[in-house]
Short mmCIF file of N, CA, C and O in Angstrom, two decimals:
data_model
loop_
_atom_site.label_atom_id
_atom_site.label_comp_id
_atom_site.label_asym_id
_atom_site.label_seq_id
_atom_site.Cartn_x
_atom_site.Cartn_y
_atom_site.Cartn_z
N MET Y 296 185.13 -16.63 62.34
CA MET Y 296 184.85 -15.26 61.98
C MET Y 296 184.94 -15.15 60.46
O MET Y 296 185.82 -15.73 59.84
N ASN Y 297 184.06 -14.38 59.91
CA ASN Y 297 184.07 -14.11 58.49
C ASN Y 297 185.46 -13.60 58.10
O ASN Y 297 185.98 -12.67 58.73
N PRO Y 298 186.09 -14.19 57.09
CA PRO Y 298 187.45 -13.78 56.74
C PRO Y 298 187.55 -12.32 56.33
O PRO Y 298 188.56 -11.67 56.59
N MET Y 299 186.51 -11.80 55.70
CA MET Y 299 186.51 -10.39 55.30
C MET Y 299 186.49 -9.50 56.54
O MET Y 299 187.24 -8.54 56.65
N ALA Y 300 185.63 -9.84 57.49
CA ALA Y 300 185.55 -9.06 58.72
C ALA Y 300 186.87 -9.13 59.48
O ALA Y 300 187.35 -8.13 60.01
N ALA Y 301 187.46 -10.31 59.53
CA ALA Y 301 188.74 -10.47 60.23
C ALA Y 301 189.81 -9.56 59.61
O ALA Y 301 190.57 -8.92 60.33
N LYS Y 302 189.82 -9.50 58.30
CA LYS Y 302 190.81 -8.66 57.63
C LYS Y 302 190.57 -7.19 57.95
O LYS Y 302 191.49 -6.45 58.27
N PHE Y 303 189.31 -6.75 57.91
CA PHE Y 303 189.00 -5.36 58.20
C PHE Y 303 189.28 -5.00 59.65
O PHE Y 303 189.61 -3.86 59.96
N MET Y 304 189.10 -5.94 60.55
CA MET Y 304 189.25 -5.65 61.98
C MET Y 304 190.69 -5.74 62.46
O MET Y 304 190.98 -5.43 63.60
N GLY Y 305 191.59 -6.20 61.63
CA GLY Y 305 192.99 -6.21 62.03
C GLY Y 305 193.64 -7.57 62.08
O GLY Y 305 194.74 -7.72 62.60
N GLY Y 306 192.97 -8.58 61.58
CA GLY Y 306 193.59 -9.89 61.44
C GLY Y 306 193.75 -10.66 62.73
O GLY Y 306 192.91 -10.62 63.63
N ALA Y 307 194.88 -11.36 62.83
CA ALA Y 307 195.12 -12.30 63.93
C ALA Y 307 195.13 -11.61 65.29
O ALA Y 307 194.62 -12.17 66.27
N LYS Y 308 195.68 -10.41 65.36
CA LYS Y 308 195.73 -9.70 66.65
C LYS Y 308 194.31 -9.42 67.16
O LYS Y 308 194.01 -9.64 68.32
N PHE Y 309 193.44 -8.95 66.26
CA PHE Y 309 192.07 -8.68 66.66
C PHE Y 309 191.37 -9.97 67.08
O PHE Y 309 190.67 -9.98 68.10
N ARG Y 310 191.56 -11.05 66.34
CA ARG Y 310 190.91 -12.31 66.68
C ARG Y 310 191.35 -12.81 68.05
O ARG Y 310 190.55 -13.32 68.83
N GLU Y 311 192.62 -12.63 68.38
CA GLU Y 311 193.12 -13.05 69.69
C GLU Y 311 192.51 -12.19 70.81
O GLU Y 311 192.12 -12.71 71.85
N GLN Y 312 192.41 -10.89 70.58
CA GLN Y 312 191.79 -10.01 71.56
C GLN Y 312 190.31 -10.36 71.74
O GLN Y 312 189.81 -10.37 72.87
N LEU Y 313 189.64 -10.64 70.65
CA LEU Y 313 188.23 -11.02 70.72
C LEU Y 313 188.07 -12.33 71.48
O LEU Y 313 187.20 -12.46 72.34
N ARG Y 314 188.93 -13.29 71.21
CA ARG Y 314 188.89 -14.58 71.91
C ARG Y 314 189.05 -14.38 73.41
O ARG Y 314 188.29 -14.91 74.21
N ASP Y 315 190.04 -13.58 73.79
CA ASP Y 315 190.27 -13.31 75.22
C ASP Y 315 189.06 -12.64 75.86
O ASP Y 315 188.67 -12.99 76.98
N ALA Y 316 188.46 -11.67 75.16
CA ALA Y 316 187.30 -10.96 75.70
C ALA Y 316 186.11 -11.91 75.88
O ALA Y 316 185.41 -11.86 76.89
N LEU Y 317 185.91 -12.81 74.92
CA LEU Y 317 184.80 -13.77 75.01
C LEU Y 317 185.02 -14.76 76.15
O LEU Y 317 184.09 -15.09 76.90
N LEU Y 318 186.24 -15.24 76.31
CA LEU Y 318 186.54 -16.17 77.40
C LEU Y 318 186.40 -15.49 78.76
O LEU Y 318 185.91 -16.09 79.72
N ASP Y 319 186.78 -14.22 78.83
CA ASP Y 319 186.61 -13.45 80.07
C ASP Y 319 185.13 -13.28 80.39
O ASP Y 319 184.70 -13.47 81.53
N LYS Y 320 184.34 -12.96 79.39
CA LYS Y 320 182.88 -12.81 79.57
C LYS Y 320 182.27 -14.14 80.00
O LYS Y 320 181.41 -14.18 80.87
N ALA Y 321 182.74 -15.25 79.42
CA ALA Y 321 182.23 -16.58 79.79
C ALA Y 321 182.54 -16.90 81.25
O ALA Y 321 181.71 -17.48 81.95
N ALA Y 322 183.71 -16.50 81.71
CA ALA Y 322 184.09 -16.77 83.09
C ALA Y 322 183.27 -15.96 84.09
O ALA Y 322 183.09 -16.38 85.23
N LYS Y 323 182.76 -14.82 83.66
CA LYS Y 323 182.04 -13.93 84.57
C LYS Y 323 180.54 -14.16 84.62
O LYS Y 323 179.88 -13.66 85.53
N THR Y 324 179.97 -14.89 83.67
CA THR Y 324 178.52 -15.05 83.66
C THR Y 324 178.09 -16.19 84.59
O THR Y 324 178.84 -17.13 84.81
N ASP Y 325 176.87 -16.06 85.11
CA ASP Y 325 176.32 -17.13 85.95
C ASP Y 325 175.38 -18.03 85.16
O ASP Y 325 174.72 -18.89 85.72
N ASP Y 326 175.31 -17.85 83.85
CA ASP Y 326 174.46 -18.63 82.96
C ASP Y 326 175.35 -19.67 82.26
O ASP Y 326 176.11 -19.33 81.36
N PRO Y 327 175.27 -20.94 82.68
CA PRO Y 327 176.16 -21.94 82.10
C PRO Y 327 175.97 -22.16 80.60
O PRO Y 327 176.94 -22.41 79.88
N ALA Y 328 174.74 -22.05 80.11
CA ALA Y 328 174.51 -22.24 78.67
C ALA Y 328 175.14 -21.09 77.88
O ALA Y 328 175.77 -21.32 76.83
N TYR Y 329 174.99 -19.88 78.37
CA TYR Y 329 175.59 -18.73 77.72
C TYR Y 329 177.11 -18.82 77.76
O TYR Y 329 177.79 -18.56 76.75
N ALA Y 330 177.65 -19.21 78.89
CA ALA Y 330 179.10 -19.36 79.00
C ALA Y 330 179.62 -20.39 77.99
O ALA Y 330 180.65 -20.17 77.35
N ALA Y 331 178.90 -21.48 77.83
CA ALA Y 331 179.30 -22.50 76.86
C ALA Y 331 179.26 -21.95 75.44
O ALA Y 331 180.17 -22.21 74.63
N ARG Y 332 178.23 -21.16 75.12
CA ARG Y 332 178.15 -20.57 73.78
C ARG Y 332 179.31 -19.60 73.55
O ARG Y 332 179.91 -19.57 72.47
N LEU Y 333 179.63 -18.79 74.55
CA LEU Y 333 180.76 -17.86 74.42
C LEU Y 333 182.07 -18.61 74.19
O LEU Y 333 182.88 -18.20 73.35
N ARG Y 334 182.28 -19.69 74.93
CA ARG Y 334 183.50 -20.48 74.73
C ARG Y 334 183.54 -21.10 73.34
O ARG Y 334 184.61 -21.16 72.71
N GLU Y 335 182.39 -21.56 72.85
CA GLU Y 335 182.34 -22.14 71.50
C GLU Y 335 182.70 -21.09 70.45
O GLU Y 335 183.42 -21.39 69.49
N VAL Y 336 182.20 -19.88 70.62
CA VAL Y 336 182.54 -18.81 69.68
C VAL Y 336 184.03 -18.49 69.79
O VAL Y 336 184.73 -18.38 68.78
N ALA Y 337 184.53 -18.38 71.01
CA ALA Y 337 185.94 -18.05 71.22
C ALA Y 337 186.86 -19.08 70.59
O ALA Y 337 187.91 -18.74 70.05
N ASP Y 338 186.46 -20.34 70.63
CA ASP Y 338 187.28 -21.42 70.09
C ASP Y 338 187.01 -21.71 68.62
O ASP Y 338 187.55 -22.67 68.07
N GLY Y 339 186.13 -20.93 68.00
CA GLY Y 339 185.84 -21.11 66.58
C GLY Y 339 184.92 -22.26 66.25
O GLY Y 339 184.80 -22.66 65.10
N ARG Y 340 184.23 -22.81 67.25
CA ARG Y 340 183.32 -23.92 67.01
C ARG Y 340 181.89 -23.44 66.76
O ARG Y 340 181.01 -24.25 66.47
N ARG Y 341 181.65 -22.15 66.88
CA ARG Y 341 180.33 -21.55 66.65
C ARG Y 341 180.58 -20.21 65.97
O ARG Y 341 181.49 -19.48 66.37
N PRO Y 342 179.77 -19.88 64.96
CA PRO Y 342 179.98 -18.60 64.27
C PRO Y 342 179.79 -17.41 65.21
O PRO Y 342 178.85 -17.37 66.00
N LEU Y 343 180.67 -16.44 65.08
CA LEU Y 343 180.60 -15.22 65.88
C LEU Y 343 179.27 -14.52 65.72
O LEU Y 343 178.69 -14.04 66.69
N ARG Y 344 178.75 -14.49 64.50
CA ARG Y 344 177.52 -13.74 64.24
C ARG Y 344 176.31 -14.28 64.99
O ARG Y 344 175.31 -13.59 65.10
N THR Y 345 176.39 -15.51 65.53
CA THR Y 345 175.25 -16.02 66.30
C THR Y 345 175.03 -15.21 67.57
O THR Y 345 173.92 -15.18 68.10
N LEU Y 346 176.08 -14.55 68.06
CA LEU Y 346 175.93 -13.74 69.26
C LEU Y 346 174.98 -12.57 69.04
O LEU Y 346 174.33 -12.11 69.99
N MET Y 347 174.84 -12.12 67.81
CA MET Y 347 173.94 -11.00 67.54
C MET Y 347 172.48 -11.40 67.75
O MET Y 347 171.62 -10.55 67.91
N HIS Y 348 172.20 -12.70 67.81
CA HIS Y 348 170.85 -13.20 68.02
C HIS Y 348 170.67 -13.79 69.42
O HIS Y 348 169.57 -14.16 69.80
N ASP Y 349 171.76 -13.88 70.16
CA ASP Y 349 171.76 -14.52 71.47
C ASP Y 349 171.09 -13.60 72.49
O ASP Y 349 171.55 -12.48 72.72
N PRO Y 350 170.01 -14.05 73.14
CA PRO Y 350 169.31 -13.16 74.08
C PRO Y 350 170.18 -12.78 75.29
O PRO Y 350 170.05 -11.67 75.80
N ALA Y 351 171.04 -13.66 75.74
CA ALA Y 351 171.90 -13.32 76.88
C ALA Y 351 172.92 -12.26 76.48
O ALA Y 351 173.21 -11.34 77.25
N PHE Y 352 173.44 -12.35 75.27
CA PHE Y 352 174.37 -11.34 74.76
C PHE Y 352 173.65 -10.01 74.60
O PHE Y 352 174.15 -8.97 75.01
N ALA Y 353 172.45 -10.05 74.03
CA ALA Y 353 171.66 -8.84 73.83
C ALA Y 353 171.33 -8.16 75.16
O ALA Y 353 171.32 -6.93 75.25
N ALA Y 354 171.09 -8.95 76.19
CA ALA Y 354 170.77 -8.38 77.50
C ALA Y 354 171.94 -7.60 78.09
O ALA Y 354 171.74 -6.69 78.89
N GLU Y 355 173.15 -7.94 77.67
CA GLU Y 355 174.33 -7.24 78.18
C GLU Y 355 174.65 -5.96 77.40
O GLU Y 355 175.39 -5.11 77.88
N MET Y 356 174.14 -5.85 76.20
CA MET Y 356 174.47 -4.72 75.34
C MET Y 356 173.57 -3.53 75.62
O MET Y 356 172.38 -3.69 75.88
N GLN Y 357 174.13 -2.36 75.53
CA GLN Y 357 173.37 -1.13 75.68
C GLN Y 357 173.14 -0.56 74.28
O GLN Y 357 174.10 -0.35 73.55
N PRO Y 358 171.90 -0.28 73.91
CA PRO Y 358 171.67 0.30 72.58
C PRO Y 358 172.27 1.70 72.48
O PRO Y 358 172.28 2.43 73.47
N GLU Y 359 172.76 2.03 71.30
CA GLU Y 359 173.33 3.36 71.07
C GLU Y 359 172.19 4.36 70.96
O GLU Y 359 171.26 4.16 70.19
N PRO Y 360 172.23 5.43 71.73
CA PRO Y 360 171.16 6.43 71.62
C PRO Y 360 171.09 7.00 70.20
O PRO Y 360 172.11 7.20 69.56
N VAL Y 361 169.89 7.25 69.74
CA VAL Y 361 169.68 7.73 68.38
C VAL Y 361 170.36 9.06 68.15
O VAL Y 361 170.92 9.31 67.09
N ASP Y 362 170.38 9.94 69.13
CA ASP Y 362 170.94 11.26 68.92
C ASP Y 362 172.46 11.22 68.75
O ASP Y 362 173.06 12.21 68.34
N GLN Y 363 173.10 10.09 69.01
CA GLN Y 363 174.53 9.97 68.82
C GLN Y 363 174.88 9.39 67.45
O GLN Y 363 176.04 9.21 67.12
N ALA Y 364 173.87 9.11 66.62
CA ALA Y 364 174.12 8.54 65.31
C ALA Y 364 175.02 9.44 64.47
O ALA Y 364 175.82 8.96 63.68
N ALA Y 365 174.91 10.74 64.63
CA ALA Y 365 175.74 11.66 63.87
C ALA Y 365 177.21 11.55 64.27
O ALA Y 365 178.09 11.96 63.52
N ASP Y 366 177.48 10.99 65.45
CA ASP Y 366 178.85 10.81 65.91
C ASP Y 366 179.50 9.56 65.33
O ASP Y 366 180.66 9.28 65.59
N HIS Y 367 178.75 8.77 64.57
CA HIS Y 367 179.28 7.54 64.00
C HIS Y 367 180.46 7.89 63.09
O HIS Y 367 180.42 8.88 62.36
N PRO Y 368 181.54 7.09 63.12
CA PRO Y 368 182.73 7.43 62.35
C PRO Y 368 182.51 7.49 60.83
O PRO Y 368 183.30 8.08 60.12
N LEU Y 369 181.43 6.89 60.34
CA LEU Y 369 181.18 6.92 58.90
C LEU Y 369 180.04 7.87 58.53
O LEU Y 369 179.62 7.92 57.37
N ALA Y 370 179.55 8.65 59.49
CA ALA Y 370 178.39 9.52 59.25
C ALA Y 370 178.67 10.63 58.24
O ALA Y 370 177.76 11.10 57.58
N ASP Y 371 179.92 11.03 58.09
CA ASP Y 371 180.24 12.15 57.21
C ASP Y 371 180.61 11.75 55.79
O ASP Y 371 180.99 12.59 54.98
N LEU Y 372 180.48 10.47 55.45
CA LEU Y 372 180.81 10.03 54.10
C LEU Y 372 179.77 10.55 53.12
O LEU Y 372 178.57 10.48 53.36
N LEU Y 373 180.26 11.05 52.00
CA LEU Y 373 179.38 11.62 50.98
C LEU Y 373 179.74 11.07 49.61
O LEU Y 373 180.88 10.73 49.35
N GLY Y 374 178.75 11.01 48.74
CA GLY Y 374 179.00 10.62 47.36
C GLY Y 374 178.26 9.37 46.97
O GLY Y 374 177.48 8.82 47.75
N ASP Y 375 178.54 8.91 45.76
CA ASP Y 375 177.91 7.67 45.30
C ASP Y 375 178.64 6.48 45.91
O ASP Y 375 179.60 6.65 46.68
N ALA Y 376 178.20 5.30 45.59
CA ALA Y 376 178.76 4.09 46.20
C ALA Y 376 180.27 3.97 46.00
O ALA Y 376 181.00 3.61 46.93
N LYS Y 377 180.75 4.28 44.80
CA LYS Y 377 182.20 4.17 44.53
C LYS Y 377 182.99 5.20 45.34
O LYS Y 377 184.07 4.90 45.86
N GLU Y 378 182.44 6.41 45.45
CA GLU Y 378 183.12 7.45 46.22
C GLU Y 378 183.17 7.11 47.70
O GLU Y 378 184.19 7.29 48.37
N VAL Y 379 182.07 6.60 48.22
CA VAL Y 379 182.03 6.20 49.63
C VAL Y 379 182.99 5.05 49.88
O VAL Y 379 183.74 5.05 50.86
N ALA Y 380 183.01 4.07 48.98
CA ALA Y 380 183.94 2.94 49.12
C ALA Y 380 185.38 3.43 49.13
O ALA Y 380 186.20 2.96 49.93
N ALA Y 381 185.71 4.38 48.27
CA ALA Y 381 187.07 4.93 48.23
C ALA Y 381 187.40 5.63 49.54
O ALA Y 381 188.52 5.49 50.07
N GLN Y 382 186.45 6.38 50.09
CA GLN Y 382 186.67 7.08 51.35
C GLN Y 382 186.89 6.08 52.49
O GLN Y 382 187.78 6.27 53.34
N VAL Y 383 186.09 5.01 52.52
CA VAL Y 383 186.24 3.98 53.55
C VAL Y 383 187.61 3.31 53.41
O VAL Y 383 188.33 3.12 54.41
N ASN Y 384 188.00 2.98 52.19
CA ASN Y 384 189.31 2.35 51.97
C ASN Y 384 190.44 3.27 52.42
O ASN Y 384 191.41 2.81 53.02
N ASP Y 385 190.32 4.57 52.13
CA ASP Y 385 191.34 5.52 52.57
C ASP Y 385 191.45 5.55 54.10
O ASP Y 385 192.55 5.58 54.65
N ARG Y 386 190.31 5.53 54.78
CA ARG Y 386 190.32 5.54 56.25
C ARG Y 386 190.92 4.25 56.81
O ARG Y 386 191.65 4.28 57.79
N LEU Y 387 190.59 3.14 56.18
CA LEU Y 387 191.16 1.86 56.64
C LEU Y 387 192.68 1.87 56.49
O LEU Y 387 193.40 1.47 57.40
N ARG Y 388 193.16 2.33 55.33
CA ARG Y 388 194.60 2.39 55.10
C ARG Y 388 195.28 3.30 56.12
O ARG Y 388 196.37 3.01 56.61
N ALA Y 389 194.63 4.41 56.46
CA ALA Y 389 195.18 5.33 57.45
C ALA Y 389 195.29 4.67 58.83
O ALA Y 389 196.14 5.04 59.63
N GLN Y 390 194.44 3.66 59.08
CA GLN Y 390 194.47 2.93 60.35
C GLN Y 390 195.40 1.71 60.27
O GLN Y 390 195.49 0.94 61.21
N GLY Y 391 196.06 1.53 59.12
CA GLY Y 391 196.97 0.41 58.97
C GLY Y 391 196.31 -0.88 58.52
O GLY Y 391 196.91 -1.95 58.59
N VAL Y 392 195.06 -0.79 58.04
CA VAL Y 392 194.33 -1.98 57.57
C VAL Y 392 194.30 -1.92 56.05
O VAL Y 392 193.88 -0.92 55.47
N THR Y 393 194.75 -3.00 55.41
CA THR Y 393 194.73 -3.06 53.96
C THR Y 393 193.42 -3.68 53.51
O THR Y 393 193.16 -4.85 53.79
N PRO Y 394 192.59 -2.90 52.84
CA PRO Y 394 191.31 -3.46 52.36
C PRO Y 394 191.57 -4.56 51.33
O PRO Y 394 192.54 -4.48 50.58
N PRO Y 395 190.71 -5.55 51.28
CA PRO Y 395 190.91 -6.62 50.29
C PRO Y 395 190.63 -6.11 48.87
O PRO Y 395 189.80 -5.22 48.67
N SER Y 396 191.32 -6.69 47.93
CA SER Y 396 191.05 -6.37 46.53
C SER Y 396 189.73 -7.01 46.12
O SER Y 396 189.19 -7.86 46.84
N ALA Y 397 189.23 -6.62 44.98
CA ALA Y 397 187.99 -7.21 44.48
C ALA Y 397 188.15 -8.72 44.31
O ALA Y 397 187.24 -9.49 44.63
N GLU Y 398 189.30 -9.15 43.85
CA GLU Y 398 189.55 -10.59 43.67
C GLU Y 398 189.55 -11.32 45.01
O GLU Y 398 189.01 -12.41 45.14
N GLU Y 399 190.19 -10.70 46.00
CA GLU Y 399 190.21 -11.28 47.35
C GLU Y 399 188.80 -11.39 47.91
O GLU Y 399 188.42 -12.40 48.49
N ALA Y 400 188.03 -10.33 47.75
CA ALA Y 400 186.66 -10.33 48.25
C ALA Y 400 185.84 -11.42 47.58
O ALA Y 400 185.08 -12.13 48.24
N LYS Y 401 186.00 -11.57 46.27
CA LYS Y 401 185.28 -12.63 45.55
C LYS Y 401 185.70 -14.01 46.06
O LYS Y 401 184.87 -14.90 46.20
N ALA Y 402 186.98 -14.19 46.34
CA ALA Y 402 187.48 -15.48 46.83
C ALA Y 402 186.93 -15.80 48.21
O ALA Y 402 186.70 -16.96 48.55
N MET Y 403 186.70 -14.77 49.03
CA MET Y 403 186.20 -14.97 50.39
C MET Y 403 184.68 -15.10 50.44
O MET Y 403 184.13 -15.52 51.45
N TRP Y 404 184.00 -14.75 49.37
CA TRP Y 404 182.53 -14.71 49.34
C TRP Y 404 181.91 -16.06 49.70
O TRP Y 404 180.98 -16.12 50.49
N GLY Y 405 182.40 -17.12 49.14
CA GLY Y 405 181.84 -18.45 49.40
C GLY Y 405 181.93 -18.83 50.87
O GLY Y 405 180.96 -19.34 51.44
N GLU Y 406 183.06 -18.56 51.48
CA GLU Y 406 183.23 -18.86 52.90
C GLU Y 406 182.30 -18.01 53.76
O GLU Y 406 181.69 -18.49 54.72
N ALA Y 407 182.15 -16.74 53.39
CA ALA Y 407 181.25 -15.86 54.13
C ALA Y 407 179.81 -16.35 54.02
O ALA Y 407 179.07 -16.34 55.00
N GLN Y 408 179.40 -16.79 52.84
CA GLN Y 408 178.05 -17.32 52.65
C GLN Y 408 177.84 -18.59 53.46
O GLN Y 408 176.77 -18.78 54.06
N ALA Y 409 178.84 -19.47 53.47
CA ALA Y 409 178.73 -20.71 54.25
C ALA Y 409 178.59 -20.40 55.74
O ALA Y 409 177.80 -21.04 56.45
N LEU Y 410 179.32 -19.41 56.23
CA LEU Y 410 179.21 -19.00 57.63
C LEU Y 410 177.83 -18.44 57.94
O LEU Y 410 177.26 -18.69 58.99
N ARG Y 411 177.28 -17.68 56.99
CA ARG Y 411 175.94 -17.13 57.17
C ARG Y 411 174.92 -18.26 57.29
O ARG Y 411 174.08 -18.26 58.20
N GLU Y 412 175.02 -19.23 56.41
CA GLU Y 412 174.08 -20.36 56.44
C GLU Y 412 174.23 -21.17 57.72
O GLU Y 412 173.24 -21.57 58.34
N GLN Y 413 175.47 -21.39 58.15
CA GLN Y 413 175.71 -22.12 59.40
C GLN Y 413 175.13 -21.34 60.58
O GLN Y 413 174.49 -21.92 61.47
N SER Y 414 175.33 -20.04 60.59
CA SER Y 414 174.80 -19.20 61.67
C SER Y 414 173.28 -19.26 61.73
O SER Y 414 172.70 -19.37 62.82
N GLU Y 415 172.64 -19.18 60.58
CA GLU Y 415 171.19 -19.23 60.55
C GLU Y 415 170.68 -20.56 61.09
O GLU Y 415 169.68 -20.59 61.82
N ALA Y 416 171.36 -21.65 60.77
CA ALA Y 416 170.95 -22.97 61.28
C ALA Y 416 171.12 -23.03 62.80
O ALA Y 416 170.25 -23.56 63.51
N VAL Y 417 172.22 -22.50 63.31
CA VAL Y 417 172.46 -22.50 64.76
C VAL Y 417 171.38 -21.68 65.47
O VAL Y 417 170.84 -22.11 66.49
N VAL Y 418 171.06 -20.52 64.94
CA VAL Y 418 170.06 -19.65 65.56
C VAL Y 418 168.69 -20.33 65.56
O VAL Y 418 167.98 -20.30 66.57
N ARG Y 419 168.32 -20.97 64.45
CA ARG Y 419 167.04 -21.70 64.41
C ARG Y 419 166.99 -22.78 65.49
O ARG Y 419 166.01 -22.91 66.21
N GLU Y 420 168.07 -23.53 65.62
CA GLU Y 420 168.13 -24.60 66.63
C GLU Y 420 168.07 -24.04 68.04
O GLU Y 420 167.34 -24.56 68.90
N GLU Y 421 168.80 -22.97 68.30
CA GLU Y 421 168.82 -22.37 69.63
C GLU Y 421 167.45 -21.80 69.99
O GLU Y 421 167.03 -21.87 71.15
N ASN Y 422 166.76 -21.23 69.03
CA ASN Y 422 165.42 -20.70 69.30
C ASN Y 422 164.48 -21.81 69.76
O ASN Y 422 163.59 -21.56 70.58
N LEU Y 423 164.66 -23.01 69.25
CA LEU Y 423 163.80 -24.13 69.63
C LEU Y 423 164.00 -24.54 71.08
O LEU Y 423 163.09 -25.04 71.73
N THR Y 424 165.20 -24.33 71.61
CA THR Y 424 165.51 -24.75 72.98
C THR Y 424 165.53 -23.59 73.97
O THR Y 424 165.92 -23.78 75.12
N GLY Y 425 165.13 -22.40 73.50
CA GLY Y 425 165.19 -21.24 74.40
C GLY Y 425 166.63 -20.90 74.75
O GLY Y 425 166.92 -20.45 75.85
N TRP Y 426 167.51 -21.14 73.80
CA TRP Y 426 168.93 -20.85 73.97
C TRP Y 426 169.49 -21.56 75.20
O TRP Y 426 170.17 -20.97 76.04
N GLY Y 427 169.16 -22.84 75.31
CA GLY Y 427 169.70 -23.66 76.38
C GLY Y 427 169.24 -23.25 77.76
O GLY Y 427 169.92 -23.51 78.74
N GLY Y 428 168.10 -22.60 77.84
CA GLY Y 428 167.57 -22.14 79.12
C GLY Y 428 167.86 -20.69 79.43
O GLY Y 428 167.36 -20.14 80.42
N SER Y 429 168.65 -20.02 78.59
CA SER Y 429 168.99 -18.63 78.85
C SER Y 429 167.77 -17.72 78.81
O SER Y 429 167.66 -16.78 79.60
N VAL Y 430 166.84 -17.99 77.89
CA VAL Y 430 165.64 -17.16 77.80
C VAL Y 430 164.86 -17.24 79.10
O VAL Y 430 164.43 -16.22 79.65
N GLU Y 431 164.71 -18.44 79.63
CA GLU Y 431 163.99 -18.63 80.89
C GLU Y 431 164.71 -17.92 82.04
O GLU Y 431 164.08 -17.27 82.87
N ARG Y 432 166.04 -18.01 82.08
CA ARG Y 432 166.81 -17.34 83.13
C ARG Y 432 166.63 -15.82 83.07
O ARG Y 432 166.48 -15.16 84.09
N LEU Y 433 166.64 -15.28 81.85
CA LEU Y 433 166.46 -13.84 81.68
C LEU Y 433 165.06 -13.40 82.09
O LEU Y 433 164.90 -12.36 82.73
N GLU Y 434 164.07 -14.19 81.73
CA GLU Y 434 162.69 -13.86 82.13
C GLU Y 434 162.54 -13.91 83.64
O GLU Y 434 161.90 -13.06 84.23
N TRP Y 435 163.14 -14.90 84.28
CA TRP Y 435 163.07 -15.02 85.73
C TRP Y 435 163.76 -13.83 86.39
O TRP Y 435 163.24 -13.24 87.34
N ALA Y 436 164.92 -13.46 85.87
CA ALA Y 436 165.67 -12.34 86.45
C ALA Y 436 164.93 -11.02 86.27
O ALA Y 436 165.08 -10.10 87.09
N ALA Y 437 164.11 -10.91 85.23
CA ALA Y 437 163.37 -9.67 84.98
C ALA Y 437 162.14 -9.53 85.86
O ALA Y 437 161.60 -8.43 86.00
N LYS Y 438 161.70 -10.62 86.48
CA LYS Y 438 160.51 -10.56 87.34
C LYS Y 438 160.83 -9.80 88.62
O LYS Y 438 161.93 -9.89 89.16
N PRO Y 439 159.85 -9.07 89.12
CA PRO Y 439 160.05 -8.41 90.43
C PRO Y 439 160.32 -9.46 91.51
O PRO Y 439 159.83 -10.58 91.42
N GLN Y 440 161.07 -9.10 92.50
CA GLN Y 440 161.41 -10.02 93.61
C GLN Y 440 160.19 -10.72 94.17
O GLN Y 440 160.23 -11.91 94.46
N ARG Y 441 159.11 -10.00 94.34
CA ARG Y 441 157.93 -10.57 95.00
C ARG Y 441 157.25 -11.65 94.13
O ARG Y 441 156.52 -12.48 94.65
N ASP Y 442 157.48 -11.64 92.81
CA ASP Y 442 156.85 -12.61 91.93
C ASP Y 442 157.71 -13.85 91.67
O ASP Y 442 157.31 -14.75 90.97
N ARG Y 443 158.90 -13.88 92.23
CA ARG Y 443 159.81 -15.02 91.97
C ARG Y 443 159.44 -16.21 92.80
O ARG Y 443 159.07 -16.34 93.81
#
């Protein structure tokens, strides 16, 4: 997980909860390739952000209705970039999350970039294989019963 995201999300406790949720999801799926990918993410052997491109993961997610966008917790932020950043930092502190300093953020930047590059490589490779057969499974499941 990106170290900056981990810090914003609550650190080790959040990572443990995320790991448990991913392992639970892996145990419940009937797609062995998807289950393997979830376990790899849970164990830190695959970047978390690859799930945002994973067709099996996307099939499980429900898109947020557009009319609820105003209900987003950051929808009421106003001002220029510095003012918005200050408001976000104030909200994080109120939730018990200490935002990283500029120096901390700069120190984490290289690792975040490396994770992005690794994720992009994984996604390119997975696209070549149809995500280990998950794309084919999803297409088959979407067909009407009579066409199977």
